[in-house]
mmCIF file of C-alpha atoms in Angstrom:
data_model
loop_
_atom_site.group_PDB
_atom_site.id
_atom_site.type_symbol
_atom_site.label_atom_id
_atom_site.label_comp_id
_atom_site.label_asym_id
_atom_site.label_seq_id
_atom_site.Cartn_x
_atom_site.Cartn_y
_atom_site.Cartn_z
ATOM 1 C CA UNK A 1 17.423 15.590 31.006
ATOM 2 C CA UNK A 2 16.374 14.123 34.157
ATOM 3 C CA UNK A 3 12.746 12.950 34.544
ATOM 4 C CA UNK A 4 12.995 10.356 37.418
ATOM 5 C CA UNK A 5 15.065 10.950 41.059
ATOM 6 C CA UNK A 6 15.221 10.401 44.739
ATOM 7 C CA UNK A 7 14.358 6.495 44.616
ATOM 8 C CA UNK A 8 13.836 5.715 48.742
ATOM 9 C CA UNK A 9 12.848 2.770 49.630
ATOM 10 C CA UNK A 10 10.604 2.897 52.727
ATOM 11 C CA UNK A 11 9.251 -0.519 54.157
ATOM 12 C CA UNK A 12 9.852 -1.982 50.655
ATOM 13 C CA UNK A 13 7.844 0.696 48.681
ATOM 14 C CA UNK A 14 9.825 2.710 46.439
ATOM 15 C CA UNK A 15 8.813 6.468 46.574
ATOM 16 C CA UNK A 16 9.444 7.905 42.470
ATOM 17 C CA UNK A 17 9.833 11.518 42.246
ATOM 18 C CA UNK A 18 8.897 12.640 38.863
ATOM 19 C CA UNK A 19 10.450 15.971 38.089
ATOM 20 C CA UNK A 20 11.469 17.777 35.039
ATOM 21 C CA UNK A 21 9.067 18.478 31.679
ATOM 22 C CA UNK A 22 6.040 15.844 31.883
ATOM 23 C CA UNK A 23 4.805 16.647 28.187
ATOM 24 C CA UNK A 24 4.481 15.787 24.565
ATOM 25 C CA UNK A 25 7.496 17.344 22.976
ATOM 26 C CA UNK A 26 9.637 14.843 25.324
ATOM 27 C CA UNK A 27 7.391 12.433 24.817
ATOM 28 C CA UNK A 28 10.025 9.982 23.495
ATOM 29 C CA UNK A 29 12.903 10.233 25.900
ATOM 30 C CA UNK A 30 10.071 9.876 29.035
ATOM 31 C CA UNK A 31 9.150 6.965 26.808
ATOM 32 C CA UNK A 32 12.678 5.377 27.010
ATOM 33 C CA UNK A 33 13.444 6.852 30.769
ATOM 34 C CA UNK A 34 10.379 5.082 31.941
ATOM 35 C CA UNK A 35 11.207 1.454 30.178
ATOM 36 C CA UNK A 36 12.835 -0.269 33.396
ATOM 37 C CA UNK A 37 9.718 0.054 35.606
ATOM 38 C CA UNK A 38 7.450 -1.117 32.677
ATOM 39 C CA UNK A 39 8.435 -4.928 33.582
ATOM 40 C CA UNK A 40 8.298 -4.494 37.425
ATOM 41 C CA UNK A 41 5.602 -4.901 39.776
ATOM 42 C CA UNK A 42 3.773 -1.446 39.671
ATOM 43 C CA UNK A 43 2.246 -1.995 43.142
ATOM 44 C CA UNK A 44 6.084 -1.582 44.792
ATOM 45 C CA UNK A 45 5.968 1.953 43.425
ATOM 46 C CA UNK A 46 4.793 5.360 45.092
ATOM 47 C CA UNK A 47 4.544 8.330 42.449
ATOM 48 C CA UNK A 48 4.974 12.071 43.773
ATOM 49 C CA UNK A 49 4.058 14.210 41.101
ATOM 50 C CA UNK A 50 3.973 17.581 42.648
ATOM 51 C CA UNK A 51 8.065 17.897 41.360
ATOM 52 C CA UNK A 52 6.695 17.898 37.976
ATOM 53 C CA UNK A 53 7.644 21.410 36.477
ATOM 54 C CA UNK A 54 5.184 20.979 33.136
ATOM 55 C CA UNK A 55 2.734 18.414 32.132
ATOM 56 C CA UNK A 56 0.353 17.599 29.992
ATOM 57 C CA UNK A 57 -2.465 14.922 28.703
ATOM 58 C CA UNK A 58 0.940 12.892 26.963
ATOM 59 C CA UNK A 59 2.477 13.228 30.154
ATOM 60 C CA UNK A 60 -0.546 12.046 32.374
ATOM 61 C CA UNK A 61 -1.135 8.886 29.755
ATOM 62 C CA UNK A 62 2.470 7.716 29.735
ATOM 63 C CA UNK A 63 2.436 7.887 33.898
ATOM 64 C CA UNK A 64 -1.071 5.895 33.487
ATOM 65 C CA UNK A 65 0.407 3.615 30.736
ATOM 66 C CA UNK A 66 3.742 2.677 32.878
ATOM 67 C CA UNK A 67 2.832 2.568 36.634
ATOM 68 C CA UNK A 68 -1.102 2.157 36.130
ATOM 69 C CA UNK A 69 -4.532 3.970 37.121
ATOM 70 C CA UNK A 70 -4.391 2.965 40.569
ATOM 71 C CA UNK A 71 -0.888 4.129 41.022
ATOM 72 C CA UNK A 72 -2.019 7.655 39.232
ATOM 73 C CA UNK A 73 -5.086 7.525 41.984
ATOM 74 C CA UNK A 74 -3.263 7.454 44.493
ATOM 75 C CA UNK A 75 -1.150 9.704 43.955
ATOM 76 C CA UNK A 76 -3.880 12.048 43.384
ATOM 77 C CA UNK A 77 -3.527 12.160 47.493
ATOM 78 C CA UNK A 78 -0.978 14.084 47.663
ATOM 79 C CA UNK A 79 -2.554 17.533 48.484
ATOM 80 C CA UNK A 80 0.787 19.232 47.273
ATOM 81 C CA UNK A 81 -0.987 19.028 43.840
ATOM 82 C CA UNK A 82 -2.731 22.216 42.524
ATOM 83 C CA UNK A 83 -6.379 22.049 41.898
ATOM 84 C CA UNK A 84 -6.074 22.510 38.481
ATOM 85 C CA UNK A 85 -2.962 19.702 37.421
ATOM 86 C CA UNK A 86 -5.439 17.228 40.134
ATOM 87 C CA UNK A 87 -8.409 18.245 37.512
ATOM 88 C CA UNK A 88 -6.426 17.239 34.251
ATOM 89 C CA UNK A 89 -5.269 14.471 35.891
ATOM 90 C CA UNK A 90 -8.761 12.949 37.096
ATOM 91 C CA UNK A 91 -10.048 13.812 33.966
ATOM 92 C CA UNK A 92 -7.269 11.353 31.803
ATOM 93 C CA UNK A 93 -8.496 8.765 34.142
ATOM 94 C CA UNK A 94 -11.793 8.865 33.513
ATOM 95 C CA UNK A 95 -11.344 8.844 30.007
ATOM 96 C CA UNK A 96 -9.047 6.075 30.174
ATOM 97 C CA UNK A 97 -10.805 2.559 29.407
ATOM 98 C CA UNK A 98 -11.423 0.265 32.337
ATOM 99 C CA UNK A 99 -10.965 -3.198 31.915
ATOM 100 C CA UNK A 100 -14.004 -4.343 32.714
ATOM 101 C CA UNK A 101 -15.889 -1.507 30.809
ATOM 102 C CA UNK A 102 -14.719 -3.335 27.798
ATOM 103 C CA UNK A 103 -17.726 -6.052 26.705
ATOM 104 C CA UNK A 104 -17.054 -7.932 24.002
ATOM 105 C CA UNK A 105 -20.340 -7.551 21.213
ATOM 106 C CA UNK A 106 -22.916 -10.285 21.854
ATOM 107 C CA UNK A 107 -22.193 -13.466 19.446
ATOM 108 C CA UNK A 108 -25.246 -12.867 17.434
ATOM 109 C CA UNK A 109 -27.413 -16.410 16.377
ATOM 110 C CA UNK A 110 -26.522 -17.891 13.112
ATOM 111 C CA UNK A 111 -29.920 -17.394 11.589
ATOM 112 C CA UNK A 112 -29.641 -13.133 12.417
ATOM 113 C CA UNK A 113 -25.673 -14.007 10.779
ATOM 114 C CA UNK A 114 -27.077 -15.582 8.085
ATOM 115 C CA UNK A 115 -29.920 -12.789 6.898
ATOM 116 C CA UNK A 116 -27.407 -10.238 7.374
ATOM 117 C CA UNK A 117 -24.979 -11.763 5.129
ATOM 118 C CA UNK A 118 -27.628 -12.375 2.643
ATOM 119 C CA UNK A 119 -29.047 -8.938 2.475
ATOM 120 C CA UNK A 120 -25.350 -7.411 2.729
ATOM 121 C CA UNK A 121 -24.246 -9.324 -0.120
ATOM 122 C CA UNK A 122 -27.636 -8.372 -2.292
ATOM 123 C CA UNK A 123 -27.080 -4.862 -0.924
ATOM 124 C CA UNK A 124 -23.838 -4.819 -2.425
ATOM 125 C CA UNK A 125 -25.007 -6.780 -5.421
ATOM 126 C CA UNK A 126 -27.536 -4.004 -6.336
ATOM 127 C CA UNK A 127 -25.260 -1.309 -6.066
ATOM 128 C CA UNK A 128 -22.776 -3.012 -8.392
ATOM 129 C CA UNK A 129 -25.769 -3.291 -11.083
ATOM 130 C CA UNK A 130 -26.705 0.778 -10.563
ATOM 131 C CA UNK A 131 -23.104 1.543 -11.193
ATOM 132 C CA UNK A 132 -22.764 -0.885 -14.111
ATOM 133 C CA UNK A 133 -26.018 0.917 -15.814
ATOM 134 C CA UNK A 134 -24.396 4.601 -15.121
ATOM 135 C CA UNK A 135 -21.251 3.148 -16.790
ATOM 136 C CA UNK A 136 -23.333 2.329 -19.654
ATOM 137 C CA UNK A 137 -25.572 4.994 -20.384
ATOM 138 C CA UNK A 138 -21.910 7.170 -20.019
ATOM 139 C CA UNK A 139 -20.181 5.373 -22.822
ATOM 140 C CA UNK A 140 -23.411 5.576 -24.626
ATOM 141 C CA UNK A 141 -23.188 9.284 -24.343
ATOM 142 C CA UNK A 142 -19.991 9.060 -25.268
ATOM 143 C CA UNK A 143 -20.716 7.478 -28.526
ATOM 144 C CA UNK A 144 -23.464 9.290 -29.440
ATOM 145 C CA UNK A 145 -21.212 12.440 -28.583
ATOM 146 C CA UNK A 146 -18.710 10.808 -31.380
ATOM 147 C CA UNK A 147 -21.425 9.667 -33.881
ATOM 148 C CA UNK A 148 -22.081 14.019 -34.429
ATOM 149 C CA UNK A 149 -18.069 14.533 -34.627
ATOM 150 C CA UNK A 150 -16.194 13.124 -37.263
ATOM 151 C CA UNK A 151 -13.375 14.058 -36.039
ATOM 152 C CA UNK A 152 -13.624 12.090 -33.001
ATOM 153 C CA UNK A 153 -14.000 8.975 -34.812
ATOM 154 C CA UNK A 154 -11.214 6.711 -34.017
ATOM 155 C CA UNK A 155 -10.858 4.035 -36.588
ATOM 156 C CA UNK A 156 -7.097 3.019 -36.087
ATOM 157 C CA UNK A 157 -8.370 1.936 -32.371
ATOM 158 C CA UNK A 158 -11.649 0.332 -33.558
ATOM 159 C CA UNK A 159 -9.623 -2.143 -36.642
ATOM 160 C CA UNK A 160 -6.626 -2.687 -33.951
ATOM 161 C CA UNK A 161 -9.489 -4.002 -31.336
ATOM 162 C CA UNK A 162 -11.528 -6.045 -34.541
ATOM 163 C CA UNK A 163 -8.518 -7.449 -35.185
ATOM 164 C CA UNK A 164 -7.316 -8.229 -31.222
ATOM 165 C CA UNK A 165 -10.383 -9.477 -30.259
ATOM 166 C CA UNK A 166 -11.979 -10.940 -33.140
ATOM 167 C CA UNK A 167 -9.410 -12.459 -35.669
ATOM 168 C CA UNK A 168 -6.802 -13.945 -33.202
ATOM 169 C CA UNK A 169 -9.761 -15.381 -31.120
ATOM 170 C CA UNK A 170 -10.970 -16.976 -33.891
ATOM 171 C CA UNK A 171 -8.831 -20.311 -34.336
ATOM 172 C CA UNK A 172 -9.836 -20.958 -30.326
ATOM 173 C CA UNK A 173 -13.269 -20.337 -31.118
ATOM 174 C CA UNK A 174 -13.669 -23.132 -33.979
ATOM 175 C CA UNK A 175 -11.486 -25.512 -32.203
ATOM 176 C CA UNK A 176 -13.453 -25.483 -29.127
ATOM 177 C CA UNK A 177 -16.387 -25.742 -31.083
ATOM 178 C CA UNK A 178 -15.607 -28.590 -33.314
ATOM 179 C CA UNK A 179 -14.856 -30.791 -30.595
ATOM 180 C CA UNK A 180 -18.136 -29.436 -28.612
ATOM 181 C CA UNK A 181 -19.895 -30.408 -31.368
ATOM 182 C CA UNK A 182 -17.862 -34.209 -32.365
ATOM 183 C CA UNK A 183 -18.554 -34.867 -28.591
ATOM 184 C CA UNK A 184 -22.754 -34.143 -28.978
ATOM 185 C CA UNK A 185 -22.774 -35.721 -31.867
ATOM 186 C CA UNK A 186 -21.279 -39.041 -30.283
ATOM 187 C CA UNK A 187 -23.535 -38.737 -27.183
ATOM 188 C CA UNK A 188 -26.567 -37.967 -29.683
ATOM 189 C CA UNK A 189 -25.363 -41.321 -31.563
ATOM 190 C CA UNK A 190 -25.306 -43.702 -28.336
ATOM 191 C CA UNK A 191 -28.275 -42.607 -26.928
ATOM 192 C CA UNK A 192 -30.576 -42.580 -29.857
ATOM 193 C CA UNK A 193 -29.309 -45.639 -30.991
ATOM 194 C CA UNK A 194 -30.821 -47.664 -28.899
ATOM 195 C CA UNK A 195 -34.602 -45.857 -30.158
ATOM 196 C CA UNK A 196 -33.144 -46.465 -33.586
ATOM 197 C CA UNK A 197 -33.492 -42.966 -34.090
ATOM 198 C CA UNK A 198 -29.746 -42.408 -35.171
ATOM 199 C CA UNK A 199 -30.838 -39.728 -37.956
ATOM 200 C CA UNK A 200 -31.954 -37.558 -35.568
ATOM 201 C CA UNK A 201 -28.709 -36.938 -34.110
ATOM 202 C CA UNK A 202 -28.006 -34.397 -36.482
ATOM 203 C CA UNK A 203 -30.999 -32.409 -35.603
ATOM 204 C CA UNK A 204 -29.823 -32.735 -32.151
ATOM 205 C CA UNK A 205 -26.123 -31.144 -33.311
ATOM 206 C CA UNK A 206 -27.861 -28.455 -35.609
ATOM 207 C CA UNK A 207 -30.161 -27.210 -33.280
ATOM 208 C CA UNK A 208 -28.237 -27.223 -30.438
ATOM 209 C CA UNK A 209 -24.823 -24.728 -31.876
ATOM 210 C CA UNK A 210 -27.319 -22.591 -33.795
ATOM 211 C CA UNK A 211 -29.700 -21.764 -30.547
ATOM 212 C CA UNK A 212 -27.390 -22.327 -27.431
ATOM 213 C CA UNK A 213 -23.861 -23.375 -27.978
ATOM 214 C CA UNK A 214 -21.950 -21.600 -30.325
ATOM 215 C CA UNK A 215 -22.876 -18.328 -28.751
ATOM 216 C CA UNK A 216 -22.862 -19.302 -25.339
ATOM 217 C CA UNK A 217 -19.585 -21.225 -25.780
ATOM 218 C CA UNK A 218 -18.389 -18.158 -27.692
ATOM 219 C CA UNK A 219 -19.637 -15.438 -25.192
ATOM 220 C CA UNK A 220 -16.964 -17.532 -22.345
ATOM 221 C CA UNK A 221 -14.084 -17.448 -24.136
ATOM 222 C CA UNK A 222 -14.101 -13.664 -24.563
ATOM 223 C CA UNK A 223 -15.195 -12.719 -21.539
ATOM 224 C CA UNK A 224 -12.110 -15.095 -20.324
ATOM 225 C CA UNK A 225 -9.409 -13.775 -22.970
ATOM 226 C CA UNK A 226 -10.841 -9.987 -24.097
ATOM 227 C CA UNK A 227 -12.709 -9.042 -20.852
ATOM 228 C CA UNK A 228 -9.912 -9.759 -18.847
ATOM 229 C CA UNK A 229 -7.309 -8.164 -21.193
ATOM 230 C CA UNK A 230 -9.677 -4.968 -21.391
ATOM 231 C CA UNK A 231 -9.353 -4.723 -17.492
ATOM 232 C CA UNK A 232 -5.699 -5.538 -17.421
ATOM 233 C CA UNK A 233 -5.099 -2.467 -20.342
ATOM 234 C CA UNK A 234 -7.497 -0.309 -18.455
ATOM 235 C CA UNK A 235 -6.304 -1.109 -14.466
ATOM 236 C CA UNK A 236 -2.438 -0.647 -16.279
ATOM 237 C CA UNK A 237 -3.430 2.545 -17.422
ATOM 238 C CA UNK A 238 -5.448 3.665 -14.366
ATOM 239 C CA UNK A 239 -2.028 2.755 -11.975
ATOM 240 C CA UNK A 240 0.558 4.981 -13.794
ATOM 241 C CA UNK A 241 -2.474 7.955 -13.977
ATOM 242 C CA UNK A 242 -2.409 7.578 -18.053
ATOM 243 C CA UNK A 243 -6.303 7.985 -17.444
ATOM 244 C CA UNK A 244 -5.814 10.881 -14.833
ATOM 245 C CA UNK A 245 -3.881 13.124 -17.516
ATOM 246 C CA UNK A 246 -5.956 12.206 -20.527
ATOM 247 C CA UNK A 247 -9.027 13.718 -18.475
ATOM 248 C CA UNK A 248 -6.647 16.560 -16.970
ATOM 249 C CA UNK A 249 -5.764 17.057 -21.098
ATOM 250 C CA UNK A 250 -9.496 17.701 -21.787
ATOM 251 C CA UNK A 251 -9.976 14.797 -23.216
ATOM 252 C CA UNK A 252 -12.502 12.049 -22.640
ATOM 253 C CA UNK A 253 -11.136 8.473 -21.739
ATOM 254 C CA UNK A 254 -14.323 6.561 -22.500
ATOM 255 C CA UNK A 255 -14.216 8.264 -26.323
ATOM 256 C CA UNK A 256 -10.906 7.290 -27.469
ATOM 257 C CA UNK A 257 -10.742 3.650 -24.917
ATOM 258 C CA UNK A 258 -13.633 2.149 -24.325
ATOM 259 C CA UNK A 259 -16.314 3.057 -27.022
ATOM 260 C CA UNK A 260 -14.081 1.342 -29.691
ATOM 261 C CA UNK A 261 -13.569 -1.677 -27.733
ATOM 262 C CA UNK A 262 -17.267 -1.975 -26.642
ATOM 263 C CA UNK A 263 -17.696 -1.377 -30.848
ATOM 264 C CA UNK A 264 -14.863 -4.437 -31.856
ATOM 265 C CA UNK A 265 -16.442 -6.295 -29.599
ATOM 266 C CA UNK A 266 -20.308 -5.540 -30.813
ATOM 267 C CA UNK A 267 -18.721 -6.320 -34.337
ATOM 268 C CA UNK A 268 -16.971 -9.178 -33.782
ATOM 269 C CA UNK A 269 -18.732 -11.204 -31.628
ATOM 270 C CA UNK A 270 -21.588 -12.090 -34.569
ATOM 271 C CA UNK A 271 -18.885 -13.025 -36.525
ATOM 272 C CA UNK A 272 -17.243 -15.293 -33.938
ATOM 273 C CA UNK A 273 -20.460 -16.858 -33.459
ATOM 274 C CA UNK A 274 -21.185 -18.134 -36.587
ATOM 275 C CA UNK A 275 -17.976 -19.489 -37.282
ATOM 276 C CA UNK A 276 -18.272 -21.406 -34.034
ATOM 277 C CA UNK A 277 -21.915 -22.826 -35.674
ATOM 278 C CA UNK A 278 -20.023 -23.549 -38.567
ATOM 279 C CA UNK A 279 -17.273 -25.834 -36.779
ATOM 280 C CA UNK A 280 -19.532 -26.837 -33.706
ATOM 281 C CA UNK A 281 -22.030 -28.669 -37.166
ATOM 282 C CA UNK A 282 -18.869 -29.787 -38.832
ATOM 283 C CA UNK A 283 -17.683 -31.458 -35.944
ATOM 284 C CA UNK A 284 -21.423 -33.427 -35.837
ATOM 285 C CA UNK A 285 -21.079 -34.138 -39.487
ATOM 286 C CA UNK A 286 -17.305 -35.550 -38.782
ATOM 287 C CA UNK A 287 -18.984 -38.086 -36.148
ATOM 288 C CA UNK A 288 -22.196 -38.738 -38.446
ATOM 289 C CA UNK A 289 -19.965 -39.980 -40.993
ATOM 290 C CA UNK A 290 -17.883 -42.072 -39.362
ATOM 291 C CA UNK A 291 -19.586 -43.864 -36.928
ATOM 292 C CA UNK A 292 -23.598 -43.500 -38.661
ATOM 293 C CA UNK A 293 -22.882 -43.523 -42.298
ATOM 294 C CA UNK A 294 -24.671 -40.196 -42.752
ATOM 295 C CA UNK A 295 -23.103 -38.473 -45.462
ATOM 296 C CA UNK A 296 -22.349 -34.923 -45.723
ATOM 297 C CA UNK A 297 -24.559 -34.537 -48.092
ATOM 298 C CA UNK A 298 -27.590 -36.088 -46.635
ATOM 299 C CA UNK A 299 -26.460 -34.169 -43.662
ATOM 300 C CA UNK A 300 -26.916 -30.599 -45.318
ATOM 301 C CA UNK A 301 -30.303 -32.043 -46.865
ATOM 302 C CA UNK A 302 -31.598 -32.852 -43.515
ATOM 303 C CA UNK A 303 -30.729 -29.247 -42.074
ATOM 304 C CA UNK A 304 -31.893 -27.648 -45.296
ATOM 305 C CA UNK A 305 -35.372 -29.449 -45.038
ATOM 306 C CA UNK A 306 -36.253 -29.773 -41.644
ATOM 307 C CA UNK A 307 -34.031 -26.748 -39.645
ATOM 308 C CA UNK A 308 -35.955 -23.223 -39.591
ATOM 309 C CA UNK A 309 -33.403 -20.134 -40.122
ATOM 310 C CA UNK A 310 -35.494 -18.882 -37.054
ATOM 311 C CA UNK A 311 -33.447 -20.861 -34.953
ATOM 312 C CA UNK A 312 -30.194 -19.288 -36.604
ATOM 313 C CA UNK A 313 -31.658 -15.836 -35.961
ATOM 314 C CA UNK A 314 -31.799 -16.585 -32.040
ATOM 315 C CA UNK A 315 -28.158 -17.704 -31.570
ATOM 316 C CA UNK A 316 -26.755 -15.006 -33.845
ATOM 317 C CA UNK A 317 -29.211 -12.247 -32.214
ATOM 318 C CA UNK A 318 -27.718 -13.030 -28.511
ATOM 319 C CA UNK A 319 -24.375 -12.101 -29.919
ATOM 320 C CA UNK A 320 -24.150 -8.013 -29.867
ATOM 321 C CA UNK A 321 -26.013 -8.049 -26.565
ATOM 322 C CA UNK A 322 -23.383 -10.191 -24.881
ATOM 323 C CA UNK A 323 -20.507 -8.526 -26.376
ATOM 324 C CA UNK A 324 -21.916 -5.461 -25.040
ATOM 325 C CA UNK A 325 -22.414 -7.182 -21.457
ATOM 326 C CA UNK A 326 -18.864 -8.435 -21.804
ATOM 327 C CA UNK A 327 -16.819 -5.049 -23.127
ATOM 328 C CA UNK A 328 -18.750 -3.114 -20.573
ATOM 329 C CA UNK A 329 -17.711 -5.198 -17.678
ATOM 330 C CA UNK A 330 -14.642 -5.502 -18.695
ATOM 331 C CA UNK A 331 -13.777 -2.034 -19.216
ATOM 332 C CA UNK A 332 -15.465 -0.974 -16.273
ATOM 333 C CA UNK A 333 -13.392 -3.335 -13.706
ATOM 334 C CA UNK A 334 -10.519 -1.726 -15.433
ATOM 335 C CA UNK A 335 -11.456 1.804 -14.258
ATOM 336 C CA UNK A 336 -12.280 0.158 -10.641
ATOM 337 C CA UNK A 337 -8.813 -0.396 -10.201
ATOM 338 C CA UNK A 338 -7.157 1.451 -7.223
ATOM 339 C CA UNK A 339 -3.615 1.922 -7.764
ATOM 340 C CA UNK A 340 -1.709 -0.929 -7.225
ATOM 341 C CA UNK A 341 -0.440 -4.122 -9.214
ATOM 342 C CA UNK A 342 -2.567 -6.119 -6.973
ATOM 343 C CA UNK A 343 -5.574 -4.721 -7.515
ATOM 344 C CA UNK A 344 -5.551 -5.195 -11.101
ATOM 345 C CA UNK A 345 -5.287 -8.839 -10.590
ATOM 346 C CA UNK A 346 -7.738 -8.784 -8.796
ATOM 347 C CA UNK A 347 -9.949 -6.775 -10.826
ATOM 348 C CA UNK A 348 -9.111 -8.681 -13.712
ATOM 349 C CA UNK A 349 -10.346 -11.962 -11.676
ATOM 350 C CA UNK A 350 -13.545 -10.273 -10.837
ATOM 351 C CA UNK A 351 -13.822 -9.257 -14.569
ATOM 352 C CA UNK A 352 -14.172 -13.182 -15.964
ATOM 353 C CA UNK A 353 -15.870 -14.029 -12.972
ATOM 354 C CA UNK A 354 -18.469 -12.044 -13.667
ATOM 355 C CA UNK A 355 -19.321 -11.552 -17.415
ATOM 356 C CA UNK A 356 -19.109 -15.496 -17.217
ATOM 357 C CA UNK A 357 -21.797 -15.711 -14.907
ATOM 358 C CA UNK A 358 -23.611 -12.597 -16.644
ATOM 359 C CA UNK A 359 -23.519 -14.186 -19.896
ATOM 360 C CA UNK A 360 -25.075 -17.402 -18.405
ATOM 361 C CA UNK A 361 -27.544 -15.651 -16.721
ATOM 362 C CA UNK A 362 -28.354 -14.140 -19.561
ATOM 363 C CA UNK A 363 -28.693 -17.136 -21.804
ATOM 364 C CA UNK A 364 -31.283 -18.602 -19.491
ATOM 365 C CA UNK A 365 -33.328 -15.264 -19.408
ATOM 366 C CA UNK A 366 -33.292 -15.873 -23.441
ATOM 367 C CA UNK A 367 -33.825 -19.340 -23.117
ATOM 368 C CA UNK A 368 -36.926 -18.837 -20.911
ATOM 369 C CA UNK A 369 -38.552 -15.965 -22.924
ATOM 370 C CA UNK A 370 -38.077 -18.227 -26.291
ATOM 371 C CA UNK A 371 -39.440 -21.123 -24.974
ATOM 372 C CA UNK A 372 -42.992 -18.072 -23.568
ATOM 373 C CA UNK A 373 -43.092 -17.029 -27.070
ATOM 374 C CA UNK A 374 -42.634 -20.155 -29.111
ATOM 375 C CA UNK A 375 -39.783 -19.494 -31.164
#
């Protein structure tokens, strides 16, 4: 199909006669007809459109496109035209862009940059925290919802979590600890030496894994090996739309997978705790030994006459509320995933990321309203 003819050149203008079916449905082979003049000078062309048999807003653009608004102008001159093609014509070119029409937005100043970054980012911050409560108070429903059905109870999930999250993080737990706790012990030593206050060094270990570091150290390696393996089950799970045809089956995914994760995890973390306040002192009392002559045994005399089980009751009492902070985020990142393998990475990231920085924050909320009410 012809779309171009009768190419005179007259005093070094070529006159272009468009003829033929100007519209969308050959929108492609006017595309490829028109390629040549795309890299010539457009001014050295003169369009005549009144050959044109049919055209339409595709046809008008691809003319503009090729040959340029002022070449479409002027041919506008040509009184051949009807009134109504001139019409649909001048109105493509006005709604064609111009150049100069085009402003680029005002650089803002780096103060106005910097508030609006701030408030986006708190914006965004407090919208996370209203969707992480309704998250909550749904798997709370949801347990409460099992607690009245028996049925519903899933106990084969909740020992397989215990046992996943609890037991086999165990051995990392009391490792970590010990050494936590050989390494205050030693800076305790060196320090208070020089006060020739050696003895209380162990005060210094005791008090500091039965308050602070047992559960905080605790709380950060679950939220960096169960948090981010709740996400990665969940996200999995959410990607090949196992979650989409449990719900499409009637049945409720935060019932039978998260409640007894957010449960393992409520059990398991007081557990995990203590054992890390059991290696975190043993560690001390490996130091004290060695290097201050404080025997075990004067060591347990000194904790059992001068350490209050109040400060016991503070570490261990952090523990369910961060293993609820840490299950819930967890799980919840999981069910933010969007359908790809790369977003559960990334959702998995964001997962540690923040129950890490939640459980810190945390701490020193706990920290601040101990210290206000004396305990």
């Amino acid at each position: 199909m012809e779309f171009i003819k009768n190419l005179k050149e007259e005093n070094a203008v070529s006159h272009l006669v468009l003829v033929g079916d100007w519209t969308v449905n050959n929108f492609e082979k006017i595309k490829s007809k028109l390629q040549p003049y795309s890299t010539q000078n457009q001014e050295k062309f003169s369009l005549k459109l009144d050959h044109i048999r049919q055209l339409d807003t595709a046809g008008v653009l691809l003319i503009a496109d090729t040959f340029g608004r002022q070449s479409l102008e002027k041919a506008l001159e040509n009184h051949a035209l009807s009134k109504e093609r001139q019409a649909m014509i001048q109105a493509v070119i006005k709604a064609i862009p111009q150049e100069e029409s085009i402003q680029p937005a005002p650089k803002e100043a780096w103060p106005i940059r910097l508030f609006e970054n701030v408030g986006l980012a708190v914006s965004n911050t407090w919208k996370e925290f209203i969707h992480w409560i309704g998250f909550f108070g749904m798997v709370i429903a949801s347990f409460l919802y099992i607690l009245s059905h028996r049925k519903e109870w899933r106990m084969t999930s909740l020992i397989a979590n215990i046992d996943n999250s609890g037991f086999k993080a165990a051995p990392i737990v009391m490792l970590l600890c010990f050494m936590v706790g050989a390494v205050v012990a030693f800076l305790g030593a060196t320090v208070l030496e020089s006060f020739g206050a050696q003895v209380y060094t162990v005060h210094l270990v005791t008090y500091s894994f039965l308050r602070e570091f047992a559960i905080i150290l605790t709380a950060i390696l679950v939220a960096g090996r169960t948090a981010s393996a709740y996400t990665a089950q969940l996200g999995s799970m959410k990607v090949n739309e196992e979650i989409d045809a449990l719900r499409a089956s009637g049945v409720d995914p935060l019932s039978i997978l998260v409640v007894p994760r957010v449960l393992a995890l409520i059990i398991a973390m007081p557990i995990l705790t203590f054992l890390g306040m059991l290696s975190g002192i043993l560690g001390g009392m490996l130091v004290a030994a060695l290097s201050m002559d404080i025997s075990p045994r004067l060591f347990f005399d000194i904790i059992n006459n001068t350490v209050d089980v109040k400060h016991f009751l503070v570490g261990i009492g952090k523990a369910p509320i961060f293993a609820v902070v840490v299950a819930i985020t967890g799980c919840l990142e999981g069910f933010n995933v969007s359908g790809s393998a790369e977003s559960v990475g990334q959702h998995t990231t964001a997962s540690v990321v923040k129950c890490i920085f939640l459980v810190i924050l945390l701490d020193a909320l706990f920290a601040i309203f101990f210290m206000e009410m004396g305990w």
